[in-house]
Short mmCIF file of C-alpha atoms and ligand atoms in Angstrom, two decimals:
data_model
loop_
_atom_site.label_atom_id
_atom_site.label_comp_id
_atom_site.label_asym_id
_atom_site.label_seq_id
_atom_site.Cartn_x
_atom_site.Cartn_y
_atom_site.Cartn_z
CA MET A 1 164.96 117.76 86.43
CA HIS A 2 164.69 119.93 83.30
CA ILE A 3 161.69 117.95 82.06
CA LYS A 4 159.93 118.61 85.35
CA VAL A 5 160.71 122.31 85.10
CA TYR A 6 159.36 122.53 81.54
CA LYS A 7 156.22 120.56 82.43
CA TYR A 8 155.65 123.09 85.18
CA LEU A 9 156.27 125.90 82.70
CA ILE A 10 153.76 124.45 80.23
CA TYR A 11 151.12 123.96 82.90
CA LYS A 12 151.57 127.12 84.90
CA ILE A 13 152.49 129.59 82.20
CA PHE A 14 151.52 128.34 78.77
CA LEU A 15 147.98 127.21 79.63
CA LYS A 16 147.34 130.31 81.70
CA GLY A 17 148.88 132.19 78.79
CA ILE A 18 145.96 131.11 76.64
CA ALA A 19 143.62 132.94 79.03
CA CYS A 20 145.95 135.90 78.72
CA LEU A 21 145.77 135.81 74.89
CA LYS A 22 141.95 135.75 75.13
CA ALA A 23 142.19 138.80 77.38
CA VAL A 24 144.43 140.54 74.82
CA SER A 25 141.86 139.98 72.07
CA GLU A 26 139.01 141.22 74.30
CA ILE A 27 140.96 144.38 75.03
CA GLU A 28 141.09 145.00 71.27
CA GLU A 29 137.28 145.02 71.31
CA VAL A 30 137.27 147.65 74.08
CA ALA A 31 139.84 149.73 72.19
CA LEU A 32 137.58 149.73 69.12
CA SER A 33 134.50 150.73 71.13
CA ARG A 34 136.41 153.70 72.57
CA HIS A 35 136.67 155.11 69.02
CA THR A 36 132.90 155.37 68.76
CA ILE A 37 131.65 155.92 72.33
CA PRO A 38 132.15 159.52 73.61
CA LYS A 39 135.08 159.72 76.01
CA CYS A 40 132.96 160.96 78.94
CA ILE A 41 130.68 157.89 78.57
CA TRP A 42 133.37 155.22 78.54
CA LYS A 43 135.23 157.01 81.33
CA LEU A 44 132.00 156.92 83.37
CA GLN A 45 131.50 153.23 82.51
CA ARG A 46 135.06 152.59 83.64
CA TRP A 47 134.48 154.44 86.89
CA LEU A 48 131.20 152.59 87.53
CA GLN A 49 132.74 149.30 86.35
CA ILE A 50 129.96 148.38 83.94
CA GLY A 51 129.72 147.09 80.34
CA LEU A 52 132.82 146.50 78.25
CA GLU A 53 134.90 148.61 80.62
CA LYS A 54 134.27 146.08 83.41
CA LYS A 55 135.46 143.30 81.09
CA CYS A 56 138.53 145.39 80.27
CA LYS A 57 139.49 145.71 83.95
CA VAL A 58 139.25 141.91 84.41
CA ASP A 59 141.32 141.39 81.24
CA GLU A 60 143.97 143.85 82.41
CA GLU A 61 144.22 142.00 85.73
CA ASN A 62 144.51 138.63 83.93
CA ILE A 63 147.32 139.92 81.73
CA SER A 64 149.16 141.52 84.69
CA ARG A 65 148.91 138.27 86.66
CA PHE A 66 150.25 136.32 83.67
CA LEU A 67 153.20 138.69 83.22
CA HIS A 68 153.89 138.67 86.96
CA ARG A 69 153.98 134.83 86.87
CA CYS A 70 156.38 134.89 83.92
CA ILE A 71 158.69 137.38 85.67
CA THR A 72 158.65 135.39 88.92
CA TYR A 73 159.29 132.15 87.04
CA ILE A 74 162.25 133.66 85.18
CA LYS A 75 163.68 135.11 88.41
CA VAL A 76 163.43 131.77 90.22
CA ASN A 77 164.79 129.72 87.30
CA GLU A 78 167.29 132.22 85.96
CA ASP A 79 170.07 129.63 85.77
CA VAL A 80 167.97 126.77 84.37
CA ASP A 81 168.86 127.31 80.75
CA GLU A 82 171.42 129.98 79.98
CA SER A 83 171.14 129.42 76.24
CA HIS A 84 167.42 130.15 76.17
CA SER A 85 166.31 133.73 76.03
CA CYS A 86 163.07 135.68 75.88
CA PHE A 87 162.31 139.36 75.91
CA ILE A 88 161.29 139.48 79.58
CA LYS A 89 164.65 137.92 80.51
CA GLU A 90 166.45 140.50 78.36
CA LEU A 91 164.45 143.37 79.88
CA MET A 92 165.31 142.13 83.36
CA ARG A 93 169.00 141.84 82.46
CA GLU A 94 168.96 145.35 81.05
CA GLY A 95 167.24 146.59 84.22
CA LEU A 96 169.88 145.23 86.60
CA GLY A 97 171.73 148.06 88.28
CA LYS A 98 169.41 150.72 86.91
CA GLY A 99 167.21 151.85 89.76
CA GLU A 100 164.34 153.04 87.57
CA LYS A 101 163.88 149.65 85.88
CA THR A 102 161.55 148.22 88.49
CA GLU A 103 159.23 145.25 88.10
CA LYS A 104 156.48 147.73 87.13
CA TYR A 105 158.67 149.06 84.32
CA ILE A 106 159.37 145.51 83.13
CA THR A 107 155.67 144.52 83.34
CA ASP A 108 154.56 147.69 81.49
CA THR A 109 157.15 147.27 78.74
CA ALA A 110 156.35 143.57 78.34
CA LEU A 111 152.63 144.42 78.18
CA ASN A 112 153.27 147.10 75.55
CA LEU A 113 155.22 144.66 73.38
CA LEU A 114 152.67 141.87 73.93
CA LEU A 115 149.75 144.07 72.85
CA ALA A 116 151.63 145.59 69.91
CA GLY A 117 153.35 142.46 68.63
CA ASN A 118 150.94 139.61 69.23
CA GLY A 119 147.89 139.96 66.99
CA THR A 120 149.69 142.02 64.35
CA ILE A 121 152.02 139.21 63.29
CA SER A 122 149.36 136.48 63.40
CA THR A 123 146.91 138.66 61.46
CA GLY A 124 149.56 139.46 58.84
CA LEU A 125 150.47 135.78 58.49
CA THR A 126 146.84 134.69 58.13
CA TRP A 127 146.31 137.00 55.15
CA PHE A 128 149.73 136.02 53.75
CA PHE A 129 148.91 132.29 53.80
CA TRP A 130 145.51 132.94 52.27
CA LEU A 131 147.02 135.00 49.43
CA VAL A 132 149.79 132.45 48.79
CA SER A 133 147.39 129.51 48.78
CA THR A 134 145.13 131.28 46.29
CA HIS A 135 148.09 132.23 44.01
CA PRO A 136 149.82 128.93 43.14
CA ILE A 137 152.41 130.66 40.92
CA VAL A 138 153.56 132.78 43.86
CA GLU A 139 153.71 129.66 46.05
CA ALA A 140 155.83 127.84 43.46
CA LYS A 141 158.22 130.81 43.18
CA ILE A 142 158.67 130.96 46.97
CA ILE A 143 159.52 127.23 47.07
CA GLN A 144 161.90 127.63 44.14
CA GLU A 145 163.66 130.51 45.87
CA ILE A 146 164.22 128.40 48.99
CA LYS A 147 165.65 125.61 46.79
CA ASP A 148 167.82 128.01 44.74
CA ASN A 149 169.41 129.37 47.86
CA TYR A 150 170.26 125.91 49.12
CA LEU A 151 168.39 126.68 52.31
CA ALA A 152 167.00 123.20 52.55
CA GLN A 153 170.12 121.11 52.40
CA GLN A 154 170.08 118.19 54.77
CA GLU A 155 167.25 115.71 54.43
CA ASN A 156 164.89 118.47 53.40
CA SER A 157 165.23 120.07 56.81
CA ILE A 158 164.78 123.78 57.13
CA THR A 159 166.05 124.50 60.60
CA ASN A 160 168.77 126.77 61.97
CA LEU A 161 168.50 129.41 59.27
CA SER A 162 170.50 132.57 59.95
CA MET A 163 169.53 136.20 59.34
CA GLU A 164 171.77 136.15 56.25
CA ASP A 165 169.80 133.17 54.92
CA PHE A 166 166.53 135.05 55.33
CA ASP A 167 168.02 138.12 53.59
CA LYS A 168 168.50 135.98 50.48
CA LEU A 169 164.76 135.39 50.21
CA VAL A 170 163.95 138.48 48.18
CA TYR A 171 160.82 137.08 46.51
CA LEU A 172 159.42 135.95 49.87
CA HIS A 173 160.14 139.44 51.23
CA GLY A 174 158.17 140.92 48.33
CA ALA A 175 155.27 138.52 48.96
CA ILE A 176 155.13 139.48 52.65
CA CYS A 177 155.26 143.22 51.83
CA GLU A 178 152.47 142.71 49.31
CA ALA A 179 150.28 140.89 51.86
CA LEU A 180 150.93 143.65 54.42
CA ARG A 181 150.12 146.32 51.80
CA LEU A 182 146.78 144.78 50.82
CA TYR A 183 145.83 143.67 54.34
CA PRO A 184 147.60 145.94 56.86
CA PRO A 185 147.05 144.33 60.31
CA VAL A 186 146.61 147.81 61.84
CA ALA A 187 144.11 149.00 59.26
CA TYR A 188 143.58 152.55 60.37
CA GLN A 189 145.29 155.30 62.31
CA HIS A 190 143.72 157.65 64.82
CA LYS A 191 145.21 161.03 65.68
CA CYS A 192 143.89 163.97 67.68
CA ALA A 193 145.10 167.54 67.12
CA VAL A 194 146.59 169.05 70.30
CA LYS A 195 146.15 172.57 68.85
CA SER A 196 144.70 173.98 65.65
CA ASP A 197 146.83 173.30 62.61
CA VAL A 198 146.91 173.27 58.80
CA LEU A 199 147.55 169.96 57.02
CA PRO A 200 149.90 169.74 54.00
CA SER A 201 146.73 169.47 51.88
CA GLY A 202 145.72 172.95 53.07
CA ASP A 203 142.86 171.61 55.21
CA HIS A 204 142.39 173.37 58.50
CA VAL A 205 142.13 171.25 61.63
CA ARG A 206 140.79 172.62 64.89
CA ALA A 207 142.20 171.65 68.30
CA ASN A 208 140.83 168.34 69.65
CA THR A 209 139.63 167.24 66.20
CA LYS A 210 139.93 163.47 65.73
CA LEU A 211 141.48 162.39 62.42
CA ILE A 212 141.21 158.81 61.22
CA SER A 213 143.19 157.69 58.17
CA SER A 214 142.74 154.28 56.57
CA PHE A 215 145.94 152.32 55.90
CA TYR A 216 143.76 149.70 54.21
CA ALA A 217 142.54 152.26 51.66
CA MET A 218 146.02 153.76 51.18
CA GLY A 219 147.40 150.32 50.34
CA ARG A 220 144.88 150.06 47.50
CA MET A 221 144.97 153.55 45.98
CA GLU A 222 145.64 153.72 42.26
CA GLU A 223 147.36 157.12 42.64
CA ILE A 224 149.89 155.50 44.99
CA TRP A 225 150.33 151.93 43.65
CA GLY A 226 149.31 152.20 40.01
CA GLU A 227 146.65 150.52 37.89
CA ASP A 228 147.38 147.04 39.25
CA CYS A 229 146.97 148.24 42.85
CA LEU A 230 144.47 145.49 43.71
CA GLU A 231 146.67 142.65 42.43
CA PHE A 232 148.87 140.50 44.67
CA LYS A 233 152.22 140.97 42.89
CA PRO A 234 155.40 140.31 44.91
CA GLU A 235 157.38 141.39 41.79
CA ARG A 236 156.28 144.97 42.53
CA TRP A 237 158.91 145.04 45.31
CA ILE A 238 161.84 143.68 43.27
CA ALA A 239 164.15 145.82 41.11
CA ASP A 240 165.63 144.70 37.77
CA ASN A 241 168.91 143.85 39.53
CA GLY A 242 167.03 141.41 41.79
CA GLN A 243 167.28 143.58 44.91
CA ILE A 244 164.36 144.67 47.08
CA ILE A 245 163.06 148.12 46.17
CA HIS A 246 163.04 150.41 49.18
CA VAL A 247 159.60 152.00 49.50
CA PRO A 248 159.37 154.98 51.88
CA SER A 249 157.11 154.49 54.90
CA TYR A 250 154.86 157.39 53.86
CA LYS A 251 153.94 155.23 50.85
CA PHE A 252 154.11 151.74 52.42
CA ILE A 253 152.22 152.95 55.48
CA THR A 254 151.51 149.56 57.14
CA PHE A 255 153.99 150.22 59.97
CA ASN A 256 153.01 153.90 60.25
CA ALA A 257 155.36 156.77 59.38
CA GLY A 258 157.05 159.53 61.36
CA PRO A 259 157.81 159.68 65.07
CA ARG A 260 155.25 157.01 66.08
CA SER A 261 156.41 154.38 63.61
CA CYS A 262 156.37 150.74 64.63
CA ILE A 263 159.54 149.77 66.49
CA GLY A 264 158.88 146.10 65.70
CA LYS A 265 159.08 146.38 61.89
CA GLY A 266 162.42 144.56 61.54
CA ILE A 267 161.55 141.74 63.92
CA SER A 268 158.13 141.36 62.24
CA PHE A 269 159.76 140.50 58.92
CA VAL A 270 162.11 138.02 60.59
CA GLU A 271 159.25 136.32 62.47
CA MET A 272 156.99 136.20 59.42
CA LYS A 273 159.76 134.78 57.22
CA MET A 274 160.62 132.12 59.80
CA VAL A 275 157.01 130.94 59.98
CA ALA A 276 156.42 131.23 56.23
CA VAL A 277 159.56 129.25 55.29
CA SER A 278 158.98 126.50 57.87
CA MET A 279 155.34 126.07 56.91
CA LEU A 280 155.56 126.38 53.13
CA TRP A 281 158.62 124.17 52.77
CA LYS A 282 156.95 121.31 54.61
CA PHE A 283 153.28 121.77 53.84
CA HIS A 284 150.89 122.67 51.09
CA ILE A 285 148.06 124.80 52.40
CA GLN A 286 144.67 124.76 50.69
CA VAL A 287 141.75 126.91 51.78
CA VAL A 288 138.63 124.82 52.49
CA GLU A 289 136.24 125.15 49.57
CA GLY A 290 133.39 127.55 50.27
CA HIS A 291 135.08 129.06 53.32
CA SER A 292 134.18 132.74 53.43
CA VAL A 293 137.12 135.09 53.87
CA THR A 294 136.18 138.61 54.96
CA PRO A 295 137.84 141.16 57.24
CA ARG A 296 136.36 141.69 60.68
CA ILE A 297 135.57 145.17 61.98
CA SER A 298 138.11 145.37 64.74
CA VAL A 299 141.22 147.24 65.84
CA LEU A 300 143.22 144.62 63.96
CA LEU A 301 142.25 143.43 60.49
CA ARG A 302 141.53 139.85 61.58
CA MET A 303 139.52 137.43 59.43
CA GLU A 304 135.87 137.34 60.45
CA HIS A 305 135.66 133.52 60.37
CA GLY A 306 139.35 132.70 60.71
CA LEU A 307 141.10 130.79 57.93
CA LYS A 308 139.96 127.19 57.48
CA VAL A 309 142.52 125.17 55.55
CA ASN A 310 143.46 121.63 54.60
CA ILE A 311 147.13 120.91 55.11
CA SER A 312 149.03 118.21 53.27
CA LYS A 313 152.68 117.21 53.41
CA ARG A 314 154.59 118.81 50.54
CA CYS A 315 156.45 116.51 48.19
CA ILE A 316 159.57 118.31 47.00
C1 HEM B 401 153.10 142.84 60.99
C2 HEM B 401 153.37 143.26 62.19
C3 HEM B 401 153.17 144.66 62.72
C4 HEM B 401 152.49 145.73 62.18
C5 HEM B 401 151.72 145.79 60.88
C6 HEM B 401 152.65 146.84 63.12
C7 HEM B 401 152.11 148.11 62.92
C8 HEM B 401 152.24 149.16 63.80
C9 HEM B 401 151.63 150.46 63.63
C10 HEM B 401 150.74 150.88 62.47
C11 HEM B 401 152.00 151.22 64.69
C12 HEM B 401 151.57 152.66 64.97
C13 HEM B 401 150.34 152.64 65.85
C14 HEM B 401 149.82 154.02 66.18
O1 HEM B 401 150.59 154.91 66.56
O2 HEM B 401 148.62 154.21 66.07
C15 HEM B 401 152.83 150.40 65.55
C16 HEM B 401 153.39 150.84 66.73
C17 HEM B 401 154.12 150.03 67.56
N1 HEM B 401 154.54 148.74 67.33
FE1 HEM B 401 154.05 147.61 65.71
N2 HEM B 401 153.40 146.43 64.18
C18 HEM B 401 153.75 145.12 63.98
C19 HEM B 401 154.52 144.32 64.81
C20 HEM B 401 155.10 144.75 65.98
C21 HEM B 401 155.94 143.92 66.84
C22 HEM B 401 156.33 142.46 66.54
C23 HEM B 401 156.28 144.69 67.90
C24 HEM B 401 157.13 144.37 69.10
C25 HEM B 401 157.82 143.30 69.31
C26 HEM B 401 155.68 146.00 67.73
C27 HEM B 401 155.80 147.05 68.60
C28 HEM B 401 155.24 148.29 68.42
C29 HEM B 401 155.31 149.36 69.42
C30 HEM B 401 155.98 149.28 70.78
C31 HEM B 401 154.63 150.45 68.87
C32 HEM B 401 154.42 151.84 69.51
C33 HEM B 401 155.49 152.77 68.98
C34 HEM B 401 155.28 154.19 69.49
O3 HEM B 401 154.16 154.63 69.64
O4 HEM B 401 156.28 154.87 69.73
N3 HEM B 401 154.98 146.00 66.54
N4 HEM B 401 152.97 149.15 64.99
#
């Protein structure tokens, strides 16, 4: 019975989910274009349903349909597997008994988290794996740290690690921070002044002025990170006593700072560590020779040609 249910899940939700992920990445393209096209133009395009704005409407409908299917599936099969959870299920549980938490609220919140948390993590991991595979000493230190902490005990398996286990991986934490510093998945920040103001620098900003700051540039500034700012050095994040150095978010700006900071920062580190440990412990990743690695001009700092790698089983 369960197998049938999961086959249905794979067919109906997972495969359709791929179309949804494509829609998410197309929406990123529209978001980027809205930074350069005057607002009145893209609003008109949206109203007339032409160009990229037409594509955006179709994408939005695809994503809404996908989320609606997920919500319906979870409602129908709520008792199928009590031990299994996902954020839509949790949102629905939280919504029970609270009148304002309607399906629209659940769909909107799920959409918000999907857009904010999907490409960011995968983009961050892509740059992380590229940096690790091109810095063999860092790779060796990460493997050594996993061994030293006895995380891979039984038959070289690396499953069922707890949060406490991940907290022990200080060097890995430093390597992830370093990848996110050099290649922040959200590479720039766009703000618009509601009323005229004066910045801490003394610069005057008029109402409605658009300000764009580059997180990518800030992660590489000598004034902020020192002479070795362009080097990939996980050690930068580790104090003499072996603990992680806390760096304020106004300096390590990858997750933004202030009231609009990323709410997914904590979970991002957990997810990235889970993937990094599982992959690196089992496999050696080598970038295909001659593969060109350059950032793409996009809302997220994806790789222009993806990351082509050869993967071999690691012998520990
Ligand atoms: C490496 C991974 C991630 C990076 C680098 C990142 C970065 C950011 C940045 C820079 C912002 C501010 C955007 C702006 O205001 O212009 C932001 C906001 C946000 N992030 Fe993340 N994020 C990551 C992962 C996640 C995940 C996994 C989730 C959810 C599960 C998430 C949820 C959000 C939400 C909901 C906001 C909007 C917060 C608000 O405006 O109040 N993020 N993120």
